[in-house]
Amino acid sequence: MASRQENRINSKKTIKQLIDKYQSDLPRDELEQVLTLVLHKKIEYIYKNPDKLLPRTSILSFQKLVKKRLTGWSLASLRGFKEFYGIDFLVNRCTLVPRPESELLVEVALKNIKKDFKILDIGTGSGCLILSVAKNFPSAKYTAVDISSSALKIARTNARKLKLKNTKFIQSNLLAKVPENKFDIIIANLPYLTPKQMSEPSIQKEPKSALVSGKDGLKHYQELLGQLPKYLNKKYLILLEIDPNQKDPIEKLIKNTLPASKVSFLKDLAGNIRVAKINS
Ligand SMILES: C[S@@+](CC[C@H](N)C(=O)[O-])C[C@H]1O[C@@H](n2cnc3c(N)ncnc32)[C@H](O)[C@@H]1O
């Protein structure tokens, strides 16, 4: 790849020539997005200036990013942020890139929230779930937990960027360091993949510790469900993001730990079961 690339930069190129050259490597719209990062311009600039001659340094930076994209880095990782629930969240190599299907947790939490409710998010990563709820409903109290101090650093930065002061961040292995408190709504998108599912090419550059959970993908939720009862208010709502094929085993785990609860399952926009909804 390197020598092929070197041949390509012998001469200066226009935006159009550069994109034409690389269209066998990546879809055109992705190449255009990469170029917006290199040039620090909006996409309209790329569309409106096809004949703009690019300096060699820009061509080299473009090639470097195309190479990273080809080795599995997502566009969001190259960009350093991802839009989620209409908000741009900073991400880095320590945080999972927020997925559109997780917006369902935010929607349902927002439908059920009330003033002064206490909300807990376990495995907050970039903070995309809890900060989206907090931004849209400021008059509640929020606690976000993650085992990773690097992820929490990004989540705190996202909270500052959004000027949100109503969220407390705690570094903790599940609830181990969370002071005993009664929460009204608990949301969690904890790791839920099996080691076999981790072989999917599109997730190779995501942090494994954010995705894999024991042999069956349920180690985290099993442990969490065991810890949860003493953290629940009398009336509570728990939303757990799951893999579609975990419906039956998670229902069994929930019935073992919270026998009086009502369990239902919600589908994402693709029609796949995505969230276990547990009510008092
Ligand atoms: C699937 S990611 C979800 C991130 C974010 N909530 C989202 O929806 O994009 C799971 C997160 O759980 C965190 N995590 C993994 N094991 C944990 C544990 N034992 N206790 C707390 N957080 C954990 C990971 O660091 C990661 O940030």
Coordinates of N, CA, C and O and ligand atoms in Angstrom, one line a residue, residues 84 94-99 102 105 121-130 145-148 151 172-175 188-192 207 209-212 220 223 241, ligand 1:
F84 N -24.9 11.8 18.7 CA -25.8 10.8 19.3 C -26.9 11.7 20.0 O -26.7 12.6 20.7
C94 N -10.5 4.8 24.2 CA -11.0 4.2 25.4 C -12.5 4.1 25.5 O -13.0 3.6 26.5
T95 N -13.2 4.8 24.6 CA -14.6 4.8 24.8 C -15.3 4.1 23.5 O -14.8 4.2 22.4
L96 N -16.4 3.5 23.8 CA -17.1 2.9 22.7 C -17.7 4.1 21.9 O -18.1 5.1 22.4
V97 N -17.7 3.9 20.5 CA -18.4 5.0 19.7 C -19.9 4.7 19.9 O -20.4 3.6 19.7
P98 N -20.6 5.8 20.4 CA -22.1 5.6 20.6 C -22.8 5.1 19.4 O -22.5 5.5 18.3
R99 N -23.8 4.1 19.6 CA -24.5 3.5 18.5 C -25.9 4.1 18.4 O -26.5 4.3 19.5
S102 N -28.7 2.7 20.7 CA -28.7 3.0 22.1 C -29.6 4.2 22.4 O -29.9 4.4 23.6
L105 N -32.7 3.8 24.8 CA -32.6 3.9 26.2 C -32.9 5.3 26.7 O -33.6 5.6 27.7
D121 N -26.4 5.6 35.6 CA -26.0 5.0 34.3 C -24.8 4.2 34.6 O -23.8 4.7 35.1
I122 N -24.8 2.9 34.3 CA -23.7 2.0 34.7 C -23.0 1.6 33.4 O -23.6 1.0 32.5
G123 N -21.7 1.9 33.3 CA -20.9 1.7 32.0 C -21.1 2.9 31.1 O -21.5 2.7 30.0
T124 N -20.8 4.1 31.6 CA -21.2 5.3 30.9 C -20.4 5.6 29.7 O -20.9 6.3 28.8
G125 N -19.2 5.1 29.6 CA -18.3 5.3 28.4 C -18.2 6.8 28.1 O -17.7 7.6 29.0
S126 N -18.6 7.3 27.0 CA -18.5 8.7 26.6 C -19.5 9.5 27.4 O -19.5 10.8 27.3
G127 N -20.4 8.9 28.1 CA -21.5 9.6 28.8 C -22.7 9.9 27.9 O -23.6 10.6 28.3
C128 N -22.7 9.3 26.7 CA -23.7 9.7 25.7 C -25.2 9.4 26.3 O -26.1 10.2 26.0
L129 N -25.4 8.4 27.0 CA -26.8 8.1 27.4 C -27.2 9.1 28.5 O -28.2 9.8 28.3
I130 N -26.5 9.1 29.6 CA -26.9 9.9 30.7 C -26.9 11.4 30.4 O -27.7 12.2 30.8
V145 N -21.4 5.9 36.1 CA -20.3 5.0 36.6 C -19.6 4.3 35.5 O -20.2 3.9 34.5
D146 N -18.3 4.2 35.6 CA -17.5 3.4 34.6 C -16.3 2.8 35.3 O -15.8 3.5 36.3
I147 N -15.9 1.7 34.9 CA -14.7 1.1 35.5 C -13.4 1.7 35.0 O -12.4 1.7 35.6
S148 N -13.5 2.4 33.8 CA -12.4 2.9 33.1 C -12.2 4.4 33.4 O -13.1 5.2 33.1
A151 N -12.2 6.5 30.2 CA -13.6 6.7 29.6 C -14.2 7.9 30.5 O -14.8 8.8 29.9
S172 N -15.9 2.9 39.2 CA -16.3 1.8 40.0 C -16.5 0.5 39.1 O -17.0 0.6 38.0
N173 N -16.2 -0.6 39.7 CA -16.5 -1.9 39.1 C -18.0 -2.1 39.4 O -18.3 -2.4 40.5
L174 N -18.8 -2.0 38.4 CA -20.3 -2.0 38.6 C -20.6 -1.1 39.8 O -20.2 0.0 39.8
L175 N -21.3 -1.7 40.8 CA -21.8 -0.8 41.9 C -20.9 -0.8 43.1 O -21.2 -0.2 44.2
A188 N -28.3 1.0 31.7 CA -27.0 0.4 31.5 C -26.8 -0.2 30.1 O -27.7 -0.9 29.6
N189 N -25.7 0.2 29.5 CA -25.3 -0.5 28.2 C -23.9 -1.0 28.5 O -22.9 -0.5 28.2
L190 N -23.9 -2.1 29.3 CA -22.7 -2.8 29.7 C -22.2 -3.7 28.6 O -23.0 -4.0 27.7
P191 N -21.0 -4.2 28.6 CA -20.6 -5.2 27.6 C -21.5 -6.4 27.6 O -22.0 -6.8 28.6
Y192 N -21.9 -6.8 26.4 CA -22.8 -8.0 26.3 C -22.5 -8.9 25.1 O -23.3 -9.7 24.7
P207 N -12.7 -0.7 22.1 CA -12.1 -1.4 23.3 C -12.8 -2.7 23.7 O -14.1 -2.6 23.9
S209 N -12.8 -4.3 26.3 CA -13.3 -4.2 27.7 C -14.7 -3.6 27.7 O -15.4 -3.6 28.7
A210 N -15.1 -2.9 26.6 CA -16.4 -2.2 26.5 C -17.4 -3.1 25.9 O -18.6 -2.8 25.8
L211 N -17.0 -4.3 25.4 CA -17.9 -5.1 24.5 C -18.1 -6.5 25.0 O -19.2 -7.1 25.0
V212 N -17.0 -7.2 25.5 CA -17.1 -8.6 25.8 C -17.5 -8.9 27.2 O -16.9 -8.2 28.1
H220 N -21.6 -9.5 33.0 CA -21.8 -8.2 33.6 C -23.2 -8.0 34.2 O -23.4 -7.6 35.3
E223 N -24.0 -10.2 37.2 CA -23.4 -9.6 38.5 C -24.2 -8.3 38.9 O -24.5 -8.2 40.0
E241 N -29.5 -2.5 27.8 CA -29.3 -2.8 26.4 C -28.7 -4.2 26.3 O -27.8 -4.5 27.0
Ligands
LIG1 C1 -20.8 -1.0 25.6 S1 -19.9 0.3 26.4 C2 -21.2 1.5 26.5 C3 -20.7 2.9 26.6 C4 -21.9 3.9 26.6 N1 -22.8 3.8 27.7 C5 -22.6 3.8 25.3 O1 -23.8 3.5 25.3 O2 -22.1 4.1 24.2 C6 -19.7 -0.4 28.0 C7 -19.0 0.5 29.0 O3 -19.0 -0.3 30.2 C8 -17.8 -0.1 30.9 N2 -17.5 -1.2 31.8 C9 -17.0 -2.4 31.4 N3 -17.0 -3.2 32.5 C10 -17.4 -2.5 33.6 C11 -17.6 -2.7 35.0 N4 -17.3 -3.9 35.5 N5 -18.1 -1.7 35.7 C12 -18.4 -0.5 35.2 N6 -18.3 -0.2 33.9 C13 -17.8 -1.2 33.1 C14 -16.8 0.0 29.8 O4 -15.6 0.7 30.2 C15 -17.6 0.8 28.7 O5 -17.3 2.2 28.8

